[in-house]
């Protein structure tokens, strides 16, 4: 059973390769994808331990199927509808323009006649869904703006496989018009998608409800696999890709209460099979084809990837992407895709391409895949200006009694009180890291810049009863307050203040309530210290209330007479410490209106 070449020994080799290569390449900063590719190359072409790479590749394509299913679970139908402009606008533009340019390159380099060159151009125009999405997942950028736009392009490319396969049938030598039925194939594909949508809406959720009542976890896992593989097989029978079927079934279950459990059940299969797919690509690398055509391949691969990147960059800029986002997308999608293997193999069987040309093209696609992780890392050198991460702004479900802008430390505590009081809170923040951290604790936070009017409207400011601004920087807070006061003058504003001077500035803007974050915490800290020194709790509380009252009265006086007013209301120590080293510049007035040796005190 464990003899060389047996199934078990091959599985052991692949598992060992994945275990060794992935952590090593991740440690080197090259990413797990390149590690799996390298492991496949070593096991297959170099050591010749696995000869039948095609069988492994066919089986491992289920990794792409499971990946698309999980992505579908994260995309509600309403969110997918919002992406329609990129899917059916940018996607077709990329495929058509790139396909025509690469067709001309293939024709003028005498790779094939015009019909074969047309298939070569459009086959190379398709990118690798598996490689691109794995890189996005590794970087945590799936929900970023450029990640969502990249996915939209990949989604259309998956749809484009149907008309491209029909095109091969039309162009094949000896094909008559009666034999070529692209309209019938298209109608069958549309009917299959419609049937999938209906099944997802009316059959899947009731099925999982029945299975959940049994309490048998293994049955739930079996049902999840049945849904993924069944939908993939059904779409393949209708002429669409298996990945598209799995994606549609995931989208149909995106709003199901069983979504998270399904994702947890499928994730281990997805990760393992996707790793196997990348290794299978390395296994299938035809070294002898590369060596025989090395003088052609060496310039062809970088030229093909550069042309594709430039077209993608230009189209993304035309569709409104920033320079940095367009660069990231261009370096993420320059490779050939797994559907290129299907197109070139089918075209060879139809007589449009020679077997030698098909092998050469498959080698070019494989090498372009291997270079993609390096290209994605190289893209950072072409970014300009501030490269702060931005997520896709998705305000689906936003709108509550309280709109909180900025999920700072104060905001997190205040949100707890509001939620405990039975109030709904919509929170927006422009920090991708903070959103991911909050999500791990079960908070739903929307990515958005509170200094933009359109973001405030989308997040429900017109329906909010109170807007709480709890951002950390004084300048940001002031911009948000000024914007809201000018555009939404009737909104009730509760604002976190930076210091005493900021409090006076905010009161001048006629906000309803402001609070310095350090005020209440400082009062409580002082009270607890007095209690530790032997004072009763009631007496310490009375002193704290007196300090709070004095502070409020001082603020009212300072609003009229200036920051230096009201000093007589402070409790001062008769001893004033001198600095050990005389300051070289004039001391800054603190919020009490004095010239302290230390900074802010309340």
PDB file of C-alpha atoms in Angstrom, residues 96 178 238 311 332 501:
ATOM      1  CA  UNK A  96     -12.659  42.094 -24.279  1.00  0.00           C
ATOM      2  CA  UNK A 178     -26.810  23.683 -37.182  1.00  0.00           C
ATOM      3  CA  UNK A 238     -25.557  23.271 -17.763  1.00  0.00           C
ATOM      4  CA  UNK A 311      -4.735  47.355 -19.394  1.00  0.00           C
ATOM      5  CA  UNK A 332      -3.001  40.914  -8.573  1.00  0.00           C
ATOM      6  CA  UNK A 501      -9.683  74.015  25.496  1.00  0.00           C
TER       7      UNK A 501
END
